[in-house]
Amino acid sequence: MEQQNKLKESTIRFFHDLFDLLLVNCLWLLCCLPVVTIGPATCGMYAVTLKLAREEPVNPLKDFLRGLRDNFKAGVLLELLVALLLIFTAGDLWFAQLQSGWMQTLYITLALVTGMVCLILISYAFALQAMFRAPLKTQILNALKLTAVAPIKSILLWVVLSVPVVAALSLPLEVLKVIGFLYLIAGFSGPAYGASCILRKVFDRVNGTPEEDVPPTAEK
C-alpha cells in the first residue's frame, strides 16, 4: 500500500512538472519573439526549472515573469555578450580559411577561445543570474570558475543543452516535421530542466564547500 501511494505521488508530480515545463516552454518562445528579450526570457525559464530541480513549490507563470523582470537588464547584456562572442568566433573561423601557416593556427586558436567562453556563458551565466544576486561581472567570473571546479558536470551540461540544436541540424527534414511539435511542448524547457538538475549539484557543491575558489553570492 505504501509503495502504491509513493508511485501515485510520483506519477502526479511527474505530470504536474510536465505541465509546468510545457507552460514555461510556451512562455519562453513567446517572450523570445522580440529577439532582444531572449536573455531575460532564459533567466525567467531557469528561475522555474531550478526550482523544479530542487523540488521546491513552483508557480510557473509568476516565477517566470519575476525572473524575467528582475533580470531584464542583466539578461539583455548577457545576450549581447554571447552574440558578440559568436560573431567573433564565426569571424575568426572565416579568416582562418583565408590564411595558412601560423596565421591560420592563430585564428583557429582565437575561435576556440571565444567559442569556449561563449559556451560557458550559455551553460552557467543565465542560470547563475536567475538564482543569485550579484554584479554581472561576478556572474561571468563565477561561470568561468564553475567550469574549472566541475569539469565533468560541465561536459554533461553541454551535452544536455546541445540536444535540441544538434537534433535540429542533423535530423532529416521529414523527421523534424513529425517531431517538431516536441519543440513547442518542451523542446527548450526540457533541456533547461535537465541542465538545472546538473546545475543544482554544482551549486550545492560550491555553496557547501567554502574552500572552493568561487566567490560567495547571496541567493535571491
PDB file of C-alpha atoms in Angstrom:
ATOM      1  CA  MET A   1       0.000   0.000   0.000  1.00  0.00           C
ATOM      2  CA  GLU A   2       2.803   2.374   0.879  1.00  0.00           C
ATOM      3  CA  GLN A   3       4.552   1.620  -2.406  1.00  0.00           C
ATOM      4  CA  GLN A   4       1.339   2.287  -4.307  1.00  0.00           C
ATOM      5  CA  ASN A   5       0.961   5.657  -2.588  1.00  0.00           C
ATOM      6  CA  LYS A   6       4.546   6.571  -3.427  1.00  0.00           C
ATOM      7  CA  LEU A   7       4.022   5.517  -7.035  1.00  0.00           C
ATOM      8  CA  LYS A   8       0.831   7.580  -7.191  1.00  0.00           C
ATOM      9  CA  GLU A   9       2.579  10.625  -5.732  1.00  0.00           C
ATOM     10  CA  SER A  10       5.482  10.231  -8.161  1.00  0.00           C
ATOM     11  CA  THR A  11       3.096   9.953 -11.102  1.00  0.00           C
ATOM     12  CA  ILE A  12       1.131  13.023 -10.038  1.00  0.00           C
ATOM     13  CA  ARG A  13       4.348  15.002  -9.562  1.00  0.00           C
ATOM     14  CA  PHE A  14       5.652  13.879 -12.959  1.00  0.00           C
ATOM     15  CA  PHE A  15       2.592  15.124 -14.818  1.00  0.00           C
ATOM     16  CA  HIS A  16       2.496  18.295 -12.714  1.00  0.00           C
ATOM     17  CA  ASP A  17       6.133  19.061 -13.572  1.00  0.00           C
ATOM     18  CA  LEU A  18       5.485  18.183 -17.214  1.00  0.00           C
ATOM     19  CA  PHE A  19       2.658  20.711 -17.353  1.00  0.00           C
ATOM     20  CA  ASP A  20       4.885  23.340 -15.740  1.00  0.00           C
ATOM     21  CA  LEU A  21       7.600  22.695 -18.333  1.00  0.00           C
ATOM     22  CA  LEU A  22       5.046  22.920 -21.148  1.00  0.00           C
ATOM     23  CA  LEU A  23       3.820  26.280 -19.863  1.00  0.00           C
ATOM     24  CA  VAL A  24       7.347  27.618 -19.355  1.00  0.00           C
ATOM     25  CA  ASN A  25       8.342  26.479 -22.843  1.00  0.00           C
ATOM     26  CA  CYS A  26       5.422  28.410 -24.352  1.00  0.00           C
ATOM     27  CA  LEU A  27       6.246  31.485 -22.257  1.00  0.00           C
ATOM     28  CA  TRP A  28       9.902  31.324 -23.303  1.00  0.00           C
ATOM     29  CA  LEU A  29       9.053  31.042 -27.000  1.00  0.00           C
ATOM     30  CA  LEU A  30       6.562  33.901 -26.745  1.00  0.00           C
ATOM     31  CA  CYS A  31       8.968  36.183 -24.883  1.00  0.00           C
ATOM     32  CA  CYS A  32      11.786  35.413 -27.334  1.00  0.00           C
ATOM     33  CA  LEU A  33       9.852  36.817 -30.290  1.00  0.00           C
ATOM     34  CA  PRO A  34      11.306  40.337 -29.901  1.00  0.00           C
ATOM     35  CA  VAL A  35      14.785  38.630 -30.052  1.00  0.00           C
ATOM     36  CA  VAL A  36      16.354  41.191 -27.714  1.00  0.00           C
ATOM     37  CA  THR A  37      14.476  39.541 -24.828  1.00  0.00           C
ATOM     38  CA  ILE A  38      15.980  36.060 -25.324  1.00  0.00           C
ATOM     39  CA  GLY A  39      18.422  36.640 -22.454  1.00  0.00           C
ATOM     40  CA  PRO A  40      15.842  37.784 -19.881  1.00  0.00           C
ATOM     41  CA  ALA A  41      13.439  35.037 -21.006  1.00  0.00           C
ATOM     42  CA  THR A  42      16.165  32.445 -20.449  1.00  0.00           C
ATOM     43  CA  CYS A  43      16.726  33.800 -16.934  1.00  0.00           C
ATOM     44  CA  GLY A  44      12.977  33.503 -16.344  1.00  0.00           C
ATOM     45  CA  MET A  45      12.977  29.917 -17.587  1.00  0.00           C
ATOM     46  CA  TYR A  46      15.837  28.983 -15.256  1.00  0.00           C
ATOM     47  CA  ALA A  47      14.020  30.661 -12.364  1.00  0.00           C
ATOM     48  CA  VAL A  48      11.371  27.959 -12.800  1.00  0.00           C
ATOM     49  CA  THR A  49      13.447  24.929 -13.823  1.00  0.00           C
ATOM     50  CA  LEU A  50      15.941  25.377 -10.974  1.00  0.00           C
ATOM     51  CA  LYS A  51      13.044  25.309  -8.512  1.00  0.00           C
ATOM     52  CA  LEU A  52      11.653  22.192 -10.180  1.00  0.00           C
ATOM     53  CA  ALA A  53      15.067  20.539  -9.963  1.00  0.00           C
ATOM     54  CA  ARG A  54      15.157  21.320  -6.225  1.00  0.00           C
ATOM     55  CA  GLU A  55      11.581  20.047  -5.840  1.00  0.00           C
ATOM     56  CA  GLU A  56      10.513  23.412  -4.429  1.00  0.00           C
ATOM     57  CA  PRO A  57       6.978  24.829  -4.769  1.00  0.00           C
ATOM     58  CA  VAL A  58       6.621  26.472  -8.157  1.00  0.00           C
ATOM     59  CA  ASN A  59       4.214  28.922  -9.716  1.00  0.00           C
ATOM     60  CA  PRO A  60       5.462  28.720 -13.327  1.00  0.00           C
ATOM     61  CA  LEU A  61       3.783  31.887 -14.590  1.00  0.00           C
ATOM     62  CA  LYS A  62       4.638  34.069 -11.601  1.00  0.00           C
ATOM     63  CA  ASP A  63       8.180  32.716 -11.185  1.00  0.00           C
ATOM     64  CA  PHE A  64       8.917  33.048 -14.898  1.00  0.00           C
ATOM     65  CA  LEU A  65       7.691  36.639 -15.102  1.00  0.00           C
ATOM     66  CA  ARG A  66       9.513  37.578 -11.897  1.00  0.00           C
ATOM     67  CA  GLY A  67      12.749  36.040 -13.194  1.00  0.00           C
ATOM     68  CA  LEU A  68      12.354  37.864 -16.498  1.00  0.00           C
ATOM     69  CA  ARG A  69      11.598  41.189 -14.828  1.00  0.00           C
ATOM     70  CA  ASP A  70      14.267  41.062 -12.125  1.00  0.00           C
ATOM     71  CA  ASN A  71      16.990  40.021 -14.569  1.00  0.00           C
ATOM     72  CA  PHE A  72      15.921  42.006 -17.610  1.00  0.00           C
ATOM     73  CA  LYS A  73      18.925  44.332 -17.847  1.00  0.00           C
ATOM     74  CA  ALA A  74      21.486  41.676 -16.942  1.00  0.00           C
ATOM     75  CA  GLY A  75      19.809  39.175 -19.289  1.00  0.00           C
ATOM     76  CA  VAL A  76      19.988  41.583 -22.230  1.00  0.00           C
ATOM     77  CA  LEU A  77      23.666  42.348 -21.518  1.00  0.00           C
ATOM     78  CA  LEU A  78      24.482  38.644 -21.292  1.00  0.00           C
ATOM     79  CA  GLU A  79      22.641  38.024 -24.538  1.00  0.00           C
ATOM     80  CA  LEU A  80      24.594  40.789 -26.295  1.00  0.00           C
ATOM     81  CA  LEU A  81      27.878  39.440 -24.923  1.00  0.00           C
ATOM     82  CA  VAL A  82      27.075  35.933 -26.157  1.00  0.00           C
ATOM     83  CA  ALA A  83      26.082  37.329 -29.567  1.00  0.00           C
ATOM     84  CA  LEU A  84      29.362  39.266 -29.841  1.00  0.00           C
ATOM     85  CA  LEU A  85      31.372  36.181 -28.913  1.00  0.00           C
ATOM     86  CA  LEU A  86      29.513  34.167 -31.551  1.00  0.00           C
ATOM     87  CA  ILE A  87      30.263  36.833 -34.156  1.00  0.00           C
ATOM     88  CA  PHE A  88      33.952  36.889 -33.206  1.00  0.00           C
ATOM     89  CA  THR A  89      34.084  33.080 -33.323  1.00  0.00           C
ATOM     90  CA  ALA A  90      32.459  32.933 -36.751  1.00  0.00           C
ATOM     91  CA  GLY A  91      34.712  35.751 -37.991  1.00  0.00           C
ATOM     92  CA  ASP A  92      37.875  34.026 -36.768  1.00  0.00           C
ATOM     93  CA  LEU A  93      36.854  30.762 -38.441  1.00  0.00           C
ATOM     94  CA  TRP A  94      36.147  32.622 -41.679  1.00  0.00           C
ATOM     95  CA  PHE A  95      39.524  34.400 -41.600  1.00  0.00           C
ATOM     96  CA  ALA A  96      41.248  31.088 -40.779  1.00  0.00           C
ATOM     97  CA  GLN A  97      40.040  29.661 -44.087  1.00  0.00           C
ATOM     98  CA  LEU A  98      41.736  32.546 -45.920  1.00  0.00           C
ATOM     99  CA  GLN A  99      45.066  32.113 -44.141  1.00  0.00           C
ATOM    100  CA  SER A 100      47.779  29.483 -43.996  1.00  0.00           C
ATOM    101  CA  GLY A 101      50.576  28.525 -41.650  1.00  0.00           C
ATOM    102  CA  TRP A 102      50.826  30.224 -38.271  1.00  0.00           C
ATOM    103  CA  MET A 103      48.193  32.839 -39.133  1.00  0.00           C
ATOM    104  CA  GLN A 104      45.637  30.119 -39.710  1.00  0.00           C
ATOM    105  CA  THR A 105      46.606  28.488 -36.410  1.00  0.00           C
ATOM    106  CA  LEU A 106      46.251  31.849 -34.657  1.00  0.00           C
ATOM    107  CA  TYR A 107      42.728  32.466 -35.957  1.00  0.00           C
ATOM    108  CA  ILE A 108      41.653  28.902 -35.144  1.00  0.00           C
ATOM    109  CA  THR A 109      43.001  29.311 -31.611  1.00  0.00           C
ATOM    110  CA  LEU A 110      41.137  32.594 -31.173  1.00  0.00           C
ATOM    111  CA  ALA A 111      37.954  30.963 -32.448  1.00  0.00           C
ATOM    112  CA  LEU A 112      38.348  28.105 -29.960  1.00  0.00           C
ATOM    113  CA  VAL A 113      38.888  30.517 -27.060  1.00  0.00           C
ATOM    114  CA  THR A 114      35.938  32.790 -27.864  1.00  0.00           C
ATOM    115  CA  GLY A 115      33.741  29.806 -28.672  1.00  0.00           C
ATOM    116  CA  MET A 116      34.574  28.126 -25.364  1.00  0.00           C
ATOM    117  CA  VAL A 117      33.867  31.306 -23.377  1.00  0.00           C
ATOM    118  CA  CYS A 118      30.548  31.651 -25.223  1.00  0.00           C
ATOM    119  CA  LEU A 119      29.635  28.036 -24.411  1.00  0.00           C
ATOM    120  CA  ILE A 120      30.491  28.543 -20.734  1.00  0.00           C
ATOM    121  CA  LEU A 121      28.336  31.665 -20.505  1.00  0.00           C
ATOM    122  CA  ILE A 122      25.401  29.905 -22.154  1.00  0.00           C
ATOM    123  CA  SER A 123      25.793  26.966 -19.777  1.00  0.00           C
ATOM    124  CA  TYR A 124      26.187  28.827 -16.491  1.00  0.00           C
ATOM    125  CA  ALA A 125      25.716  32.600 -16.619  1.00  0.00           C
ATOM    126  CA  PHE A 126      21.949  32.751 -17.231  1.00  0.00           C
ATOM    127  CA  ALA A 127      21.252  30.180 -14.513  1.00  0.00           C
ATOM    128  CA  LEU A 128      23.562  31.997 -12.080  1.00  0.00           C
ATOM    129  CA  GLN A 129      21.780  35.246 -12.838  1.00  0.00           C
ATOM    130  CA  ALA A 130      18.390  33.612 -12.233  1.00  0.00           C
ATOM    131  CA  MET A 131      19.407  32.111  -8.902  1.00  0.00           C
ATOM    132  CA  PHE A 132      21.907  34.504  -7.318  1.00  0.00           C
ATOM    133  CA  ARG A 133      22.104  38.209  -6.711  1.00  0.00           C
ATOM    134  CA  ALA A 134      25.497  39.503  -7.819  1.00  0.00           C
ATOM    135  CA  PRO A 135      27.028  42.003 -10.274  1.00  0.00           C
ATOM    136  CA  LEU A 136      27.178  40.805 -13.855  1.00  0.00           C
ATOM    137  CA  LYS A 137      30.992  40.764 -13.792  1.00  0.00           C
ATOM    138  CA  THR A 138      30.871  38.404 -10.802  1.00  0.00           C
ATOM    139  CA  GLN A 139      28.386  36.119 -12.560  1.00  0.00           C
ATOM    140  CA  ILE A 140      30.679  35.861 -15.584  1.00  0.00           C
ATOM    141  CA  LEU A 141      33.737  35.120 -13.419  1.00  0.00           C
ATOM    142  CA  ASN A 142      31.751  32.538 -11.440  1.00  0.00           C
ATOM    143  CA  ALA A 143      30.660  30.864 -14.679  1.00  0.00           C
ATOM    144  CA  LEU A 144      34.294  30.509 -15.737  1.00  0.00           C
ATOM    145  CA  LYS A 145      35.343  29.224 -12.306  1.00  0.00           C
ATOM    146  CA  LEU A 146      32.498  26.721 -12.045  1.00  0.00           C
ATOM    147  CA  THR A 147      33.662  25.119 -15.292  1.00  0.00           C
ATOM    148  CA  ALA A 148      37.054  24.513 -13.680  1.00  0.00           C
ATOM    149  CA  VAL A 149      35.510  23.343 -10.391  1.00  0.00           C
ATOM    150  CA  ALA A 150      33.204  20.784 -12.046  1.00  0.00           C
ATOM    151  CA  PRO A 151      34.634  19.874 -15.475  1.00  0.00           C
ATOM    152  CA  ILE A 152      32.785  16.540 -15.833  1.00  0.00           C
ATOM    153  CA  LYS A 153      29.416  18.033 -14.918  1.00  0.00           C
ATOM    154  CA  SER A 154      30.163  20.916 -17.284  1.00  0.00           C
ATOM    155  CA  ILE A 155      30.616  18.456 -20.142  1.00  0.00           C
ATOM    156  CA  LEU A 156      27.326  16.764 -19.215  1.00  0.00           C
ATOM    157  CA  LEU A 157      25.727  20.199 -19.163  1.00  0.00           C
ATOM    158  CA  TRP A 158      26.971  20.949 -22.681  1.00  0.00           C
ATOM    159  CA  VAL A 159      25.656  17.609 -23.940  1.00  0.00           C
ATOM    160  CA  VAL A 160      22.190  18.189 -22.453  1.00  0.00           C
ATOM    161  CA  LEU A 161      21.905  21.742 -23.771  1.00  0.00           C
ATOM    162  CA  SER A 162      23.141  20.771 -27.246  1.00  0.00           C
ATOM    163  CA  VAL A 163      20.438  18.129 -27.797  1.00  0.00           C
ATOM    164  CA  PRO A 164      17.777  20.408 -29.385  1.00  0.00           C
ATOM    165  CA  VAL A 165      20.376  22.216 -31.527  1.00  0.00           C
ATOM    166  CA  VAL A 166      22.071  19.030 -32.749  1.00  0.00           C
ATOM    167  CA  ALA A 167      18.700  17.417 -33.438  1.00  0.00           C
ATOM    168  CA  ALA A 168      17.512  20.416 -35.460  1.00  0.00           C
ATOM    169  CA  LEU A 169      20.718  20.484 -37.525  1.00  0.00           C
ATOM    170  CA  SER A 170      21.275  16.765 -38.055  1.00  0.00           C
ATOM    171  CA  LEU A 171      17.861  15.113 -38.368  1.00  0.00           C
ATOM    172  CA  PRO A 172      16.225  14.880 -41.811  1.00  0.00           C
ATOM    173  CA  LEU A 173      13.526  17.419 -42.565  1.00  0.00           C
ATOM    174  CA  GLU A 174      10.895  14.668 -42.757  1.00  0.00           C
ATOM    175  CA  VAL A 175      11.702  13.579 -39.194  1.00  0.00           C
ATOM    176  CA  LEU A 176      11.691  17.162 -37.907  1.00  0.00           C
ATOM    177  CA  LYS A 177       8.228  17.676 -39.375  1.00  0.00           C
ATOM    178  CA  VAL A 178       6.993  14.707 -37.361  1.00  0.00           C
ATOM    179  CA  ILE A 179       8.650  15.571 -34.037  1.00  0.00           C
ATOM    180  CA  GLY A 180       8.610  19.337 -34.461  1.00  0.00           C
ATOM    181  CA  PHE A 181       5.713  19.655 -32.025  1.00  0.00           C
ATOM    182  CA  LEU A 182       8.098  18.487 -29.263  1.00  0.00           C
ATOM    183  CA  TYR A 183       9.923  21.793 -29.566  1.00  0.00           C
ATOM    184  CA  LEU A 184       6.653  23.580 -28.880  1.00  0.00           C
ATOM    185  CA  ILE A 185       5.864  21.329 -25.917  1.00  0.00           C
ATOM    186  CA  ALA A 186       9.202  21.142 -24.119  1.00  0.00           C
ATOM    187  CA  GLY A 187      11.952  21.446 -26.705  1.00  0.00           C
ATOM    188  CA  PHE A 188      13.706  24.170 -24.721  1.00  0.00           C
ATOM    189  CA  SER A 189      12.376  23.967 -21.173  1.00  0.00           C
ATOM    190  CA  GLY A 190      13.100  20.206 -21.170  1.00  0.00           C
ATOM    191  CA  PRO A 191      16.863  20.606 -21.754  1.00  0.00           C
ATOM    192  CA  ALA A 192      16.841  23.583 -19.341  1.00  0.00           C
ATOM    193  CA  TYR A 193      15.316  21.325 -16.685  1.00  0.00           C
ATOM    194  CA  GLY A 194      17.903  18.621 -17.382  1.00  0.00           C
ATOM    195  CA  ALA A 195      20.627  21.261 -17.131  1.00  0.00           C
ATOM    196  CA  SER A 196      19.097  22.552 -13.893  1.00  0.00           C
ATOM    197  CA  CYS A 197      19.358  19.095 -12.329  1.00  0.00           C
ATOM    198  CA  ILE A 198      23.098  19.174 -13.079  1.00  0.00           C
ATOM    199  CA  LEU A 199      23.471  22.824 -12.046  1.00  0.00           C
ATOM    200  CA  ARG A 200      21.763  22.112  -8.730  1.00  0.00           C
ATOM    201  CA  LYS A 201      24.515  19.645  -7.835  1.00  0.00           C
ATOM    202  CA  VAL A 202      27.246  22.063  -8.925  1.00  0.00           C
ATOM    203  CA  PHE A 203      25.746  24.970  -6.970  1.00  0.00           C
ATOM    204  CA  ASP A 204      25.191  22.815  -3.878  1.00  0.00           C
ATOM    205  CA  ARG A 205      28.756  21.568  -4.023  1.00  0.00           C
ATOM    206  CA  VAL A 206      30.178  25.076  -4.214  1.00  0.00           C
ATOM    207  CA  ASN A 207      27.875  26.507  -1.548  1.00  0.00           C
ATOM    208  CA  GLY A 208      28.675  23.584   0.719  1.00  0.00           C
ATOM    209  CA  THR A 209      32.440  23.822   0.309  1.00  0.00           C
ATOM    210  CA  PRO A 210      33.641  27.351   1.078  1.00  0.00           C
ATOM    211  CA  GLU A 211      37.230  26.374   0.399  1.00  0.00           C
ATOM    212  CA  GLU A 212      36.451  26.258  -3.314  1.00  0.00           C
ATOM    213  CA  ASP A 213      37.763  29.298  -5.139  1.00  0.00           C
ATOM    214  CA  VAL A 214      34.345  30.626  -6.116  1.00  0.00           C
ATOM    215  CA  PRO A 215      33.193  33.978  -4.716  1.00  0.00           C
ATOM    216  CA  PRO A 216      30.119  33.531  -2.493  1.00  0.00           C
ATOM    217  CA  THR A 217      26.900  35.032  -3.756  1.00  0.00           C
ATOM    218  CA  ALA A 218      23.696  35.829  -1.929  1.00  0.00           C
ATOM    219  CA  GLU A 219      20.708  33.816  -3.042  1.00  0.00           C
ATOM    220  CA  LYS A 220      17.658  35.710  -4.174  1.00  0.00           C
TER     221      LYS A 220
END
